[in-house]
PDB file of C-alpha atoms in Angstrom:
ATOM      1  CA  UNK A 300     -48.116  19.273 -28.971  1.00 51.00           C
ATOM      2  CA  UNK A 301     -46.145  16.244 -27.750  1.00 49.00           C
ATOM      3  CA  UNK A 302     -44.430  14.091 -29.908  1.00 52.00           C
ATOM      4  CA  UNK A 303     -43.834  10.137 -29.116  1.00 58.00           C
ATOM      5  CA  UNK A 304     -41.289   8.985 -31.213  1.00 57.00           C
ATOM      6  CA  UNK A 305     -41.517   5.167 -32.742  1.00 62.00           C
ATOM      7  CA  UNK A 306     -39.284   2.434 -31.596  1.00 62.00           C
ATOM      8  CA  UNK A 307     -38.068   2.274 -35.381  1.00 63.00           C
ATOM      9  CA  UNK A 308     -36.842   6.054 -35.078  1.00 61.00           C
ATOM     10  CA  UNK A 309     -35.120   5.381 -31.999  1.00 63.00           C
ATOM     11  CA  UNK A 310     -33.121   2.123 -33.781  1.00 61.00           C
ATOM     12  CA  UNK A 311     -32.443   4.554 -36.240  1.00 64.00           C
ATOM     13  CA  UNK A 312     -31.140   6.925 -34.451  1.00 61.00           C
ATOM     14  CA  UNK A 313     -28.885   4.221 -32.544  1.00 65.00           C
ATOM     15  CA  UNK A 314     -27.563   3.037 -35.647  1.00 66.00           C
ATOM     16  CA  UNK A 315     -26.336   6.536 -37.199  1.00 65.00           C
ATOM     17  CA  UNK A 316     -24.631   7.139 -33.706  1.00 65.00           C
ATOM     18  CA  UNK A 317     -22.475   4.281 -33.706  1.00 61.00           C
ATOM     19  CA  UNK A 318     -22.054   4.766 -37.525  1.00 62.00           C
ATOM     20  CA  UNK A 319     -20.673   8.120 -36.572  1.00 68.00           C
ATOM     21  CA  UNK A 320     -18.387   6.999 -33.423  1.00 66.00           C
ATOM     22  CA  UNK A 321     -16.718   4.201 -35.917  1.00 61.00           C
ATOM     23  CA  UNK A 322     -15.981   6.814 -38.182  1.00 64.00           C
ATOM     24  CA  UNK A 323     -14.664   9.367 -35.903  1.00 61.00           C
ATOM     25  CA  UNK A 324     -12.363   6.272 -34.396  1.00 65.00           C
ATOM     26  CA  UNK A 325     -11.123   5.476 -38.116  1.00 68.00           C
ATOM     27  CA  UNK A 326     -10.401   9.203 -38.633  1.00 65.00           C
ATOM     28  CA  UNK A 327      -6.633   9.670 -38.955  1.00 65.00           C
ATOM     29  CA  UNK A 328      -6.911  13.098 -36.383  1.00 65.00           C
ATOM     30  CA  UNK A 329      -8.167  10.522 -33.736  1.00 61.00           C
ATOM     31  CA  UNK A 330      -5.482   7.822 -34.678  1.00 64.00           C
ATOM     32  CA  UNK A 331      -2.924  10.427 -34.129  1.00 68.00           C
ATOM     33  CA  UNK A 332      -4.009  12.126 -30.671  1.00 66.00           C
ATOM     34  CA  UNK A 333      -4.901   8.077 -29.344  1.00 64.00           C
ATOM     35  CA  UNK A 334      -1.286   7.187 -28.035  1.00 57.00           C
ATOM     36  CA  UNK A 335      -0.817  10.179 -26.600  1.00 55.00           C
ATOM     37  CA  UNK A 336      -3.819   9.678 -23.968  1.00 51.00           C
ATOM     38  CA  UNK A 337      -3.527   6.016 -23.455  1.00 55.00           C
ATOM     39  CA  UNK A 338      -2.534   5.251 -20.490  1.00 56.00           C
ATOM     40  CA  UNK A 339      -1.154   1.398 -20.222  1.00 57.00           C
ATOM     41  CA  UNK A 340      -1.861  -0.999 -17.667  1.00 54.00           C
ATOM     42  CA  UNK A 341       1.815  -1.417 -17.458  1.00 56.00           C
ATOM     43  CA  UNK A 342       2.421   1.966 -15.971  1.00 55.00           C
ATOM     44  CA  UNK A 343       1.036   1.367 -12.788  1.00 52.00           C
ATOM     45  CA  UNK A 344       1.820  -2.723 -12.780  1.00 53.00           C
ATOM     46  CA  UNK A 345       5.211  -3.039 -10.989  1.00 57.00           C
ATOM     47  CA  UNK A 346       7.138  -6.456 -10.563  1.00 57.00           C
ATOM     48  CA  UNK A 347       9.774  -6.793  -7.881  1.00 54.00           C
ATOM     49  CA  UNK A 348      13.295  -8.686  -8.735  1.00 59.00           C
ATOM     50  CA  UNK A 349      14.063 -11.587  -7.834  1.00 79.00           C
ATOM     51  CA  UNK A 350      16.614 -10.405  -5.377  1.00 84.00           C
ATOM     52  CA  UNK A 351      14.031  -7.887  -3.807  1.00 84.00           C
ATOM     53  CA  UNK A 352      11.601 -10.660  -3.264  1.00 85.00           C
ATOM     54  CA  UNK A 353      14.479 -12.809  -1.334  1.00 87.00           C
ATOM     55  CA  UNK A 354      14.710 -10.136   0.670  1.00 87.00           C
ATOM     56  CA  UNK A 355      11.364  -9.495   1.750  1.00 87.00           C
ATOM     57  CA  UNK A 356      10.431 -13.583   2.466  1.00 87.00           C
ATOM     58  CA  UNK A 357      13.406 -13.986   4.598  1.00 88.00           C
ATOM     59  CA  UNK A 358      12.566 -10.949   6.565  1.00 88.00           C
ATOM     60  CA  UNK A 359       9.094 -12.348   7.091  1.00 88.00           C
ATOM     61  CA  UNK A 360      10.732 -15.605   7.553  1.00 88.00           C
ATOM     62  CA  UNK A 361      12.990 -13.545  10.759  1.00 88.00           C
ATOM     63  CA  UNK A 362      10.129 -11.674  11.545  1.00 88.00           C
ATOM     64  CA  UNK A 363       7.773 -15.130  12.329  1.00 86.00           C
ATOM     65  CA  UNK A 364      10.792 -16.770  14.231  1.00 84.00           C
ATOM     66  CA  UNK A 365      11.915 -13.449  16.624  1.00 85.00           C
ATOM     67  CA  UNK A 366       9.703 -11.194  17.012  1.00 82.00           C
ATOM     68  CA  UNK A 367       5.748  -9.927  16.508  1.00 83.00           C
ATOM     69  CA  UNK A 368       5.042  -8.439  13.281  1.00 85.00           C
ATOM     70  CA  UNK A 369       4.817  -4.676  14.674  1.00 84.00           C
ATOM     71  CA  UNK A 370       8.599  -4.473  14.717  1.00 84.00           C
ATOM     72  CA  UNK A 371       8.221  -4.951  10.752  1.00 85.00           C
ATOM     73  CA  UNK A 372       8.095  -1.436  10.306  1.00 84.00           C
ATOM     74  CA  UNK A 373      10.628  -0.129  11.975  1.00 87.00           C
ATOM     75  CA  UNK A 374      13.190  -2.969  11.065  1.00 85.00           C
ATOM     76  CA  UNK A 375      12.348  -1.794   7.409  1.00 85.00           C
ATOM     77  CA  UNK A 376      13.084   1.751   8.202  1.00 86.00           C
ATOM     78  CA  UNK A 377      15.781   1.507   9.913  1.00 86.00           C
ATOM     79  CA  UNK A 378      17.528  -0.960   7.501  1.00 86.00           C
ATOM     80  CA  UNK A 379      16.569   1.690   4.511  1.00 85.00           C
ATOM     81  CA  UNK A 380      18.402   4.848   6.684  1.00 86.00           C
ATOM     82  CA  UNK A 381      21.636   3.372   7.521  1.00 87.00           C
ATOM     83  CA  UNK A 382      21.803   1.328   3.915  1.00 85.00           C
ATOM     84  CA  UNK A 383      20.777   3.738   1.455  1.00 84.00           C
ATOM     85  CA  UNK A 384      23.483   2.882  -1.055  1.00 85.00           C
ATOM     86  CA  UNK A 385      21.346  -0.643  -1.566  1.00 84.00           C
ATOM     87  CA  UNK A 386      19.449  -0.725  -4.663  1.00 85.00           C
ATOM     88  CA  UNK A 387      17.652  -3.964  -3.134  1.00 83.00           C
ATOM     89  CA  UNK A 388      16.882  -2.496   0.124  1.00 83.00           C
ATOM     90  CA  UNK A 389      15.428   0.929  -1.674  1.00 83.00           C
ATOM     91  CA  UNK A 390      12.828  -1.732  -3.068  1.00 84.00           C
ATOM     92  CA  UNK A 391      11.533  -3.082  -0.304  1.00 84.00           C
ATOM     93  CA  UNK A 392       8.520  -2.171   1.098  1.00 84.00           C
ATOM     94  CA  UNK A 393       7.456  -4.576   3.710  1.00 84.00           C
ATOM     95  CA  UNK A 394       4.917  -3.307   6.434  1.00 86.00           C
ATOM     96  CA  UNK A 395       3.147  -5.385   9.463  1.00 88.00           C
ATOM     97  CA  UNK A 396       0.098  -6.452   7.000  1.00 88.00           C
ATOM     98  CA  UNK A 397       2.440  -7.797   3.834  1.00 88.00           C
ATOM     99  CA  UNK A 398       4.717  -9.354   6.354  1.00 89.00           C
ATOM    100  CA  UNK A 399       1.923 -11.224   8.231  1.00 89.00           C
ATOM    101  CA  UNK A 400       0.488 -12.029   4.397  1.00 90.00           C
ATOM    102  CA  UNK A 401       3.458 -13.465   3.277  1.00 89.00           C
ATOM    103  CA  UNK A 402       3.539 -15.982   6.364  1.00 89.00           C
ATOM    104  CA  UNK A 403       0.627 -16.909   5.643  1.00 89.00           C
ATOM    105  CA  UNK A 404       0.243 -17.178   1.901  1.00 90.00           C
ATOM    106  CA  UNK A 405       3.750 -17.830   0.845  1.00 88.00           C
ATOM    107  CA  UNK A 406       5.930 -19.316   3.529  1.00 89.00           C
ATOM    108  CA  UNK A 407       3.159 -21.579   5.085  1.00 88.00           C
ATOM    109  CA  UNK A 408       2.148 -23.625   2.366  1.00 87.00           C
ATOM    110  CA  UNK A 409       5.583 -23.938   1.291  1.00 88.00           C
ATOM    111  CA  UNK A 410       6.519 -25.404   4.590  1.00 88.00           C
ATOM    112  CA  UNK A 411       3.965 -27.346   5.167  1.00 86.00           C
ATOM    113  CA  UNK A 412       4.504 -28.959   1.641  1.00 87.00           C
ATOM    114  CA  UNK A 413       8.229 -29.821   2.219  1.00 88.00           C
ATOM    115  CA  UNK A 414       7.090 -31.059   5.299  1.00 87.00           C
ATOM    116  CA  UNK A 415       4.516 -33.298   4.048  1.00 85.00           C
ATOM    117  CA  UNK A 416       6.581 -34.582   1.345  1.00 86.00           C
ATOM    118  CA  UNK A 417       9.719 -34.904   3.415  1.00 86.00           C
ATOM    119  CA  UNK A 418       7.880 -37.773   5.799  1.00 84.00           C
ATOM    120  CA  UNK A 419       6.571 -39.745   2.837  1.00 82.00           C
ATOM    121  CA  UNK A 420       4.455 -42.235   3.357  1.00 84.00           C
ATOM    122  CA  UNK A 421       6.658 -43.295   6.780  1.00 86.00           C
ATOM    123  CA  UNK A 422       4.720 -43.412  10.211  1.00 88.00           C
ATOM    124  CA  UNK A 423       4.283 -40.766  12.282  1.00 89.00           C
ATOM    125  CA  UNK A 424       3.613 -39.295  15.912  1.00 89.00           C
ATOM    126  CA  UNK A 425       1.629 -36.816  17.240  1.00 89.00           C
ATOM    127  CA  UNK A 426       1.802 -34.898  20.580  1.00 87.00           C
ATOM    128  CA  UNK A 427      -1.485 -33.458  21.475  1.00 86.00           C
ATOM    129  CA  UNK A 428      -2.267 -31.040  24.188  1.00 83.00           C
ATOM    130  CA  UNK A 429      -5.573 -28.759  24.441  1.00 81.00           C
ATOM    131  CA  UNK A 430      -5.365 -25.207  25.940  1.00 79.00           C
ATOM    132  CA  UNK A 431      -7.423 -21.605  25.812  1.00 77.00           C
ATOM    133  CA  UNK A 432      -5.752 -18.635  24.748  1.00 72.00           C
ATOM    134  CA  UNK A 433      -5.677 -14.976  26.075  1.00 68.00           C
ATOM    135  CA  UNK A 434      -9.444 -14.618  24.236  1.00 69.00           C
ATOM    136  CA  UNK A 435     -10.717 -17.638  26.191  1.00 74.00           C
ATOM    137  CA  UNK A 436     -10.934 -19.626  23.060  1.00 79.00           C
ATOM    138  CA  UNK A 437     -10.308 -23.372  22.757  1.00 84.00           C
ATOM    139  CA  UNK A 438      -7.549 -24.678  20.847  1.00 86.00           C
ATOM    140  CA  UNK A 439      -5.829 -27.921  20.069  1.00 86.00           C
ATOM    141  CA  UNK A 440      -1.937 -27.725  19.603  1.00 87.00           C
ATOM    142  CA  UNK A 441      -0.241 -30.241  17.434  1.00 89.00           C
ATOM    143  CA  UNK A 442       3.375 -31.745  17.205  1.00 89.00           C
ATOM    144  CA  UNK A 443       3.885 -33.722  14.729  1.00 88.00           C
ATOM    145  CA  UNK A 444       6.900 -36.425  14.853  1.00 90.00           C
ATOM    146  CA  UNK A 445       8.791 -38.409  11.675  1.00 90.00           C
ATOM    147  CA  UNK A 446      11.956 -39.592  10.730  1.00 90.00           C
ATOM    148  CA  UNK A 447      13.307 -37.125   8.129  1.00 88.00           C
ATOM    149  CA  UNK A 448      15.320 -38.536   5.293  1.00 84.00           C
ATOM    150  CA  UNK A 449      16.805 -34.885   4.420  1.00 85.00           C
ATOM    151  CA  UNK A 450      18.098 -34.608   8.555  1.00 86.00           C
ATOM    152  CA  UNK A 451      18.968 -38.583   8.935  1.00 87.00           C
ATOM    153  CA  UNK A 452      16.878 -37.980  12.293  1.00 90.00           C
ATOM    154  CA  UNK A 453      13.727 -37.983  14.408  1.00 90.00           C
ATOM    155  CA  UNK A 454      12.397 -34.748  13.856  1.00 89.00           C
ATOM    156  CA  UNK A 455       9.591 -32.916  16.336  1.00 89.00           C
ATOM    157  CA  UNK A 456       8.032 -29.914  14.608  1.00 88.00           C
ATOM    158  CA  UNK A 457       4.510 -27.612  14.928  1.00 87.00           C
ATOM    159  CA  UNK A 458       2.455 -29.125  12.604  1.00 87.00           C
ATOM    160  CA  UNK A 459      -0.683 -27.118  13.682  1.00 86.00           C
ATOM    161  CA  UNK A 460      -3.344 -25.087  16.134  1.00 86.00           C
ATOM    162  CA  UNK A 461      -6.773 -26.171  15.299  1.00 86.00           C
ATOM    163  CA  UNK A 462      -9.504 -23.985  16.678  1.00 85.00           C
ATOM    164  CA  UNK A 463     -12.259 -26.402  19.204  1.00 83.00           C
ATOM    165  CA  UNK A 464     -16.029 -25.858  19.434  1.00 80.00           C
ATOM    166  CA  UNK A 465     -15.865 -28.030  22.292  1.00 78.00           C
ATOM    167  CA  UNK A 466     -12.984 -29.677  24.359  1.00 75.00           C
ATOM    168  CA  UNK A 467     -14.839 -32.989  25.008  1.00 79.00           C
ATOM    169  CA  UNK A 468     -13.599 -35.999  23.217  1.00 79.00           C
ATOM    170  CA  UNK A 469     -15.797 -36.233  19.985  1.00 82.00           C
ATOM    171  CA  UNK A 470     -14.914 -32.175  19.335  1.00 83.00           C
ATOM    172  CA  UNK A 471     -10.817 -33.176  20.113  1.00 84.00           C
ATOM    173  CA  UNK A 472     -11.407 -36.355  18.119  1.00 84.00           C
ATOM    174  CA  UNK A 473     -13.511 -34.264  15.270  1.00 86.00           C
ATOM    175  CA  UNK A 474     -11.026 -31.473  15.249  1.00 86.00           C
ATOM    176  CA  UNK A 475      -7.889 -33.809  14.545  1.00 86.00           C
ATOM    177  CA  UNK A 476      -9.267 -36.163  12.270  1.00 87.00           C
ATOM    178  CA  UNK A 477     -10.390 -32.984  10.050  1.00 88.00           C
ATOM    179  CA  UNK A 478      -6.475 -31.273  10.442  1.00 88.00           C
ATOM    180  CA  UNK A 479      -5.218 -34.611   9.713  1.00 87.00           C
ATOM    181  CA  UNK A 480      -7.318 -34.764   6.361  1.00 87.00           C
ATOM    182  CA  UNK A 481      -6.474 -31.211   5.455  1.00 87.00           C
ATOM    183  CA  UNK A 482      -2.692 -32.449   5.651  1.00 86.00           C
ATOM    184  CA  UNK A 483      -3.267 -35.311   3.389  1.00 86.00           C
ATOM    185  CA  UNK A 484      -2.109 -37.675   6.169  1.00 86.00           C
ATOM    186  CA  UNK A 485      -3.380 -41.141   7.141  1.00 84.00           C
ATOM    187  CA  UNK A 486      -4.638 -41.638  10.093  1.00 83.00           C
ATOM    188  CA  UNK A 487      -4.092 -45.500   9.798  1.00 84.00           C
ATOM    189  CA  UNK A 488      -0.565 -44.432   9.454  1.00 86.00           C
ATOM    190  CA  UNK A 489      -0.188 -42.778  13.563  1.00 85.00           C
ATOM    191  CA  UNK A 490       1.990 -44.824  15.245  1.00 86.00           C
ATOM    192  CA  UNK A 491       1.988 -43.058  18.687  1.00 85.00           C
ATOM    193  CA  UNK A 492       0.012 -40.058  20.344  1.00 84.00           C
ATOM    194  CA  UNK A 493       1.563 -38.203  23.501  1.00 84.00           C
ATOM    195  CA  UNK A 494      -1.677 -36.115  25.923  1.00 81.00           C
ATOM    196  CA  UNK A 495      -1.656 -35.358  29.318  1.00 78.00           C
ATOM    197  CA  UNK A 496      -3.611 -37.584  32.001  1.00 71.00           C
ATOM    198  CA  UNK A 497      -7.270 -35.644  31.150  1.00 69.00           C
ATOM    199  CA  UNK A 498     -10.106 -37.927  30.542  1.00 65.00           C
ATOM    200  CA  UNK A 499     -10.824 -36.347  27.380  1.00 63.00           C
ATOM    201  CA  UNK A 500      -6.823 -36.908  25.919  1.00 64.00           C
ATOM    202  CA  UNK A 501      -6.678 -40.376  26.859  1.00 66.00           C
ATOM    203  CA  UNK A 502      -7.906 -43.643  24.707  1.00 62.00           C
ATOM    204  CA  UNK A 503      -7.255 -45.867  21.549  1.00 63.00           C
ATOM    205  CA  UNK A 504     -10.209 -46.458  19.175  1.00 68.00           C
ATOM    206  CA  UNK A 505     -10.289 -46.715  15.451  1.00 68.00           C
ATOM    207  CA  UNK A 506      -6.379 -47.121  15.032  1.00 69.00           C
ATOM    208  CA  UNK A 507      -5.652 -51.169  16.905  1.00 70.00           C
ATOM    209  CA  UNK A 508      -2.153 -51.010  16.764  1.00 74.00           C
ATOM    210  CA  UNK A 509      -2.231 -47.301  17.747  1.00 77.00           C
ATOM    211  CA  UNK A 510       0.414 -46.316  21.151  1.00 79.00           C
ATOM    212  CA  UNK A 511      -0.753 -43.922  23.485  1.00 77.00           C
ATOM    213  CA  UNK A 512       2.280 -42.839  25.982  1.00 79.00           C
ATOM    214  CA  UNK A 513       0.629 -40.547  29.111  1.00 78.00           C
ATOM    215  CA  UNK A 514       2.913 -37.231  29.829  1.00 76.00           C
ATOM    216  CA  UNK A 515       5.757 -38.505  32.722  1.00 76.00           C
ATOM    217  CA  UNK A 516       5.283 -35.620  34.318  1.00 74.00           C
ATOM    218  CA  UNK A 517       1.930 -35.252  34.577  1.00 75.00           C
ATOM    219  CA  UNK A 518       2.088 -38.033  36.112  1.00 76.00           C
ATOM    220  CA  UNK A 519       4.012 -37.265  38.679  1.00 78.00           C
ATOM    221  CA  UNK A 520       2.923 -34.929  39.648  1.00 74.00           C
ATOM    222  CA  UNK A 521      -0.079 -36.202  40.786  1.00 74.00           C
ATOM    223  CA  UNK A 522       2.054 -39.039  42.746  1.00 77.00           C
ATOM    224  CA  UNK A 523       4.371 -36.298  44.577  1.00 73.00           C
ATOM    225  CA  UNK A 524       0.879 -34.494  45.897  1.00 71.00           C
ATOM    226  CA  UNK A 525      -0.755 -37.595  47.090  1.00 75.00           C
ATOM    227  CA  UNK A 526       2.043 -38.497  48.620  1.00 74.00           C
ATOM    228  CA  UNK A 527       2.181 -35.295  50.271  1.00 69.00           C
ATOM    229  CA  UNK A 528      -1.209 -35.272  51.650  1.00 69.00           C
ATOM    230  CA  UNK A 529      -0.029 -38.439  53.330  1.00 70.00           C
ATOM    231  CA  UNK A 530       3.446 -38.282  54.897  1.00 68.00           C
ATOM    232  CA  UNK A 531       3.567 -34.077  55.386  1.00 63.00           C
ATOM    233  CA  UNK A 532       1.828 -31.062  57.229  1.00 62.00           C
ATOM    234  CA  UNK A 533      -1.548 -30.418  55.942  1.00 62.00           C
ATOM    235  CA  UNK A 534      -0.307 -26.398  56.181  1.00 70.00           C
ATOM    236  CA  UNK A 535       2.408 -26.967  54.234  1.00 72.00           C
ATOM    237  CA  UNK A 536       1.612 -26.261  50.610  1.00 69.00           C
ATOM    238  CA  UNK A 537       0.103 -23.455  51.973  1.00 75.00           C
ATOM    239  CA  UNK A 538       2.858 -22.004  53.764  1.00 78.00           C
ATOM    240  CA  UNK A 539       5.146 -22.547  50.307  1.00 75.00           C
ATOM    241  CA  UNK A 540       2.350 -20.393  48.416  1.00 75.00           C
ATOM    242  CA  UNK A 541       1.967 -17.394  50.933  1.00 83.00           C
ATOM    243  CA  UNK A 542       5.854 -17.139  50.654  1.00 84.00           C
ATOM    244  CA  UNK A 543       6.409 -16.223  47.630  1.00 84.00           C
ATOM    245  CA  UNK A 544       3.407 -14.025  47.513  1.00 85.00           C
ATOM    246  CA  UNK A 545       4.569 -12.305  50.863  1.00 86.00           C
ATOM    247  CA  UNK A 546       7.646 -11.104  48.657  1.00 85.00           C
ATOM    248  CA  UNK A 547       6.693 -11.272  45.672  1.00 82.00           C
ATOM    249  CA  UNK A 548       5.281  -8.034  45.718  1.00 82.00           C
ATOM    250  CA  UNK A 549       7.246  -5.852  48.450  1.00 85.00           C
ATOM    251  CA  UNK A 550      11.051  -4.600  47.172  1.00 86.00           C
ATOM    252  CA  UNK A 551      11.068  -3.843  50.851  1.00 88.00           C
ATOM    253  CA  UNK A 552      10.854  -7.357  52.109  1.00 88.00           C
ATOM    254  CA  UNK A 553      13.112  -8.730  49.350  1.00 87.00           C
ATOM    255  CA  UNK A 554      15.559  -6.565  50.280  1.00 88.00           C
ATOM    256  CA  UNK A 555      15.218  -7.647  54.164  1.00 89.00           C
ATOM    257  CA  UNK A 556      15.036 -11.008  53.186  1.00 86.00           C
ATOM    258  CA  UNK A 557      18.117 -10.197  50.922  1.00 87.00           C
ATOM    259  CA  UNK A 558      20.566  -8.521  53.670  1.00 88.00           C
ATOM    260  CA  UNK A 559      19.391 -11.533  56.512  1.00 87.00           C
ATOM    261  CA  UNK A 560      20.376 -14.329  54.288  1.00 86.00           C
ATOM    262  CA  UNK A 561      23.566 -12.573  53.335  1.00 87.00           C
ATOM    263  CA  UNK A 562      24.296 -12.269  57.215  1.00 86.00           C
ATOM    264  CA  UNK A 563      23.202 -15.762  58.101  1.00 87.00           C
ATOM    265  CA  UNK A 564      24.580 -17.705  54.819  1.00 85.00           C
ATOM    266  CA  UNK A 565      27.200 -14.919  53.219  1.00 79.00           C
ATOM    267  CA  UNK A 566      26.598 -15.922  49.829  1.00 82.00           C
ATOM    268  CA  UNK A 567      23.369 -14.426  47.762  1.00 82.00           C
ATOM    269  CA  UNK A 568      19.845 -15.822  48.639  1.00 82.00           C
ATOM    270  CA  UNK A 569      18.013 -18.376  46.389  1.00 81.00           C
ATOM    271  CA  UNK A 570      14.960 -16.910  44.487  1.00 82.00           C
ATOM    272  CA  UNK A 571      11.999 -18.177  46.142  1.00 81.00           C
ATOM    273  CA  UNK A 572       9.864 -19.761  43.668  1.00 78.00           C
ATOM    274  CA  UNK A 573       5.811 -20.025  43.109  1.00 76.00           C
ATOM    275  CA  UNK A 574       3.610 -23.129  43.857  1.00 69.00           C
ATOM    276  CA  UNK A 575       1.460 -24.403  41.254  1.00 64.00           C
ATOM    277  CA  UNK A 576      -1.183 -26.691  40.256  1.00 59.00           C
ATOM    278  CA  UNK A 577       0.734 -28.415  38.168  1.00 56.00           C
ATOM    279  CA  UNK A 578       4.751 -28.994  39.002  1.00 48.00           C
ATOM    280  CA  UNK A 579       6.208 -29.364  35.773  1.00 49.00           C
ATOM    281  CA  UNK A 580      10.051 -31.386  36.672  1.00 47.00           C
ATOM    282  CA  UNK A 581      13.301 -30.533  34.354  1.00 45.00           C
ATOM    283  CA  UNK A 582      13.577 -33.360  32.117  1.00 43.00           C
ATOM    284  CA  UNK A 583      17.277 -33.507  32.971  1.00 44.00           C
ATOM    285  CA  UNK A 584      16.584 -33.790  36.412  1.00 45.00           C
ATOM    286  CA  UNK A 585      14.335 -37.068  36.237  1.00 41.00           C
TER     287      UNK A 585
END
C-alpha cells in the first residue's frame, strides 16, 4: 500500500519544522555554543596602511617608468631579504599581476585626471603618428601638447595608444575623434596637429582654424633621396647598404677592418652605420 500524502500535510509538516529550528535557535544551549563557531567576515578581510599602500603605488609607479613588470617579483623579494627589520616592507606583497593592476586601475586614471584638469579649458596640440606593433596590429600613438599652469611651460606628454581597425583616414579620423571624447576634450579646441607626410595623416576638415605642421624630417628626407637619384651614382645607396651588412655580421672582418684603419688613420675606426628607408636627422644637427 502506497500512501500520497496531501499538500495540506506537507504545509504542515513545513510549518512544525521551522517552528522547531526557531526554537532550537532561541534555546540558551545554542546561544551559548553560537560565538564560538562564528567565524567573522573580518577575519579573513585585511586592510593595508596607509604607509604600505605608498609603498606599493610608487613601486608600480618605478616599475611602469624602468622596467617590464616581470622584474616586480624579484625587486619585492629582494627588497624583503636585505630589509627585514621594515614593518612596511614585511607588508607588501606586490607581484607582476597587482603591479600591472595598479597601473592600470589606480595610477592611470589618476594621471590622466590631473592631466585633464591641469590644461583647463586652454588649447591644445596633438602629435599623431600611426604604427603596427610586434603582433602586426594597428595602432595610433598620441602626444598631446598644453601649456601647464602647475610647470609655467609647454608641456609634451603620452596622452594615448588607440587600437585601429583600419589605417585609412576615416578609421585614423574615427579612432581620434572617439579617444578625444573619452578624454572629455574638444575637438573645436585643437589648435595644431603634427603627422608625417602619408596621405592618410595629412588634411584639415571640420576644425577651419585648425594648423597642420608636416614632420621636418620627413620631409627631408625625401628631398636628400631625390636629390640623390639626380646628382650621384645610381650604385651608391647600394654600396652604403652591403657595407654594413658585409660586417655587420663577421667579428672576423670587424676586426680586419679594425687593425687596417688603425694602421692607415692611428686613431679607432668609426662605426659603420645602416641605411634606411627613412633617414631620421638629429634635431641638433638641422
Amino acid at each position: 500500500m502506497v500512501f500520497h500524502p496531501q499538500l495540506k500535510d506537507m504545509k504542515n509538516y513545513e510549518r512544525r519544522r521551522i517552528d522547531t529550528e526557531v526554537i532550537h535557535c532561541e534555546a540558551k544551549k545554542h546561544k551559548a555554543s553560537t560565538p564560538q563557531q562564528m567565524i567573522h567576515l573580518n577575519n579573513f578581510i585585511k586592510t593595508n596602511n596607509d604607509k604600505t599602500s605608498m609603498l606599493q603605488t610608487n613601486t608600480a609607479t618605478f616599475i611602469c617608468y624602468h622596467s617590464s613588470f616581470n622584474g616586480c617579483n624579484h625587486l619585492i623579494q629582494l627588497c624583503k631579504k636585505y630589509m627585514p627589520d621594515s614593518n612596511i616592507m614585511s607588508k607588501v606583497k606586490l607581484h607582476r599581476a597587482q603591479c600591472a593592476n595598479i597601473v592600470r586601475n589606480v595610477l592611470a586614471p589618476y594621471f590622466d585626471g590631473d592631466l585633464i584638469s591641469d590644461m583647463g579649458d586652454r588649447k591644445f596640440s596633438l602629435v599623431l603618428d600611426e604604427f603596427n606593433d610586434i603582433y602586426i596590429n594597428k595602432s595610433l600613438g598620441i602626444v598631446f601638447i598644453y601649456y601647464s599652469d602647475t610647470q609655467k611651460k609647454v608641456v609634451h606628454t603620452y596622452l594615448s595608444m588607440v587600437s585601429l581597425e583600419t589605417c585609412d583616414a576615416d578609421g585614423i579620423v574615427n579612432g581620434l575623434k572617439i579617444e578625444l571624447a573619452k578624454k572629455k576634450l574638444d575637438i573645436k579646441k585643437l589648435l595644431t596637429i603634427r603627422t608625417d607626410n602619408a596621405r592618410v595623416m595629412i588634411g584639415v576638415n571640420n576644425v577651419s582654424s585648425l594648423l597642420q605642421f608636416r614632420c621636418v624630417y620627413h620631409s627631408l628626407q625625401l628631398a636628400v633621396s631625390h636629390t640623390c637619384a639626380e646628382c650621384l651614382l645610381i650604385n651608391l645607396e647600394f654600396l652604403v647598404s652591403e657595407t654594413y651588412k658585409w660586417f655587420s655580421y663577421s667579428s672576423t672582418r670587424q676586426s680586419a677592418c679594425k687593425h687596417l684603419y688603425l694602421a692607415i688613420n692611428d686613431k679607432e675606426p668609426l662605426k659603420i652605420v645602416s641605411s634606411c628607408t627613412t633617414r631620421w636627422l638629429p634635431k641638433n644637427q638641422l
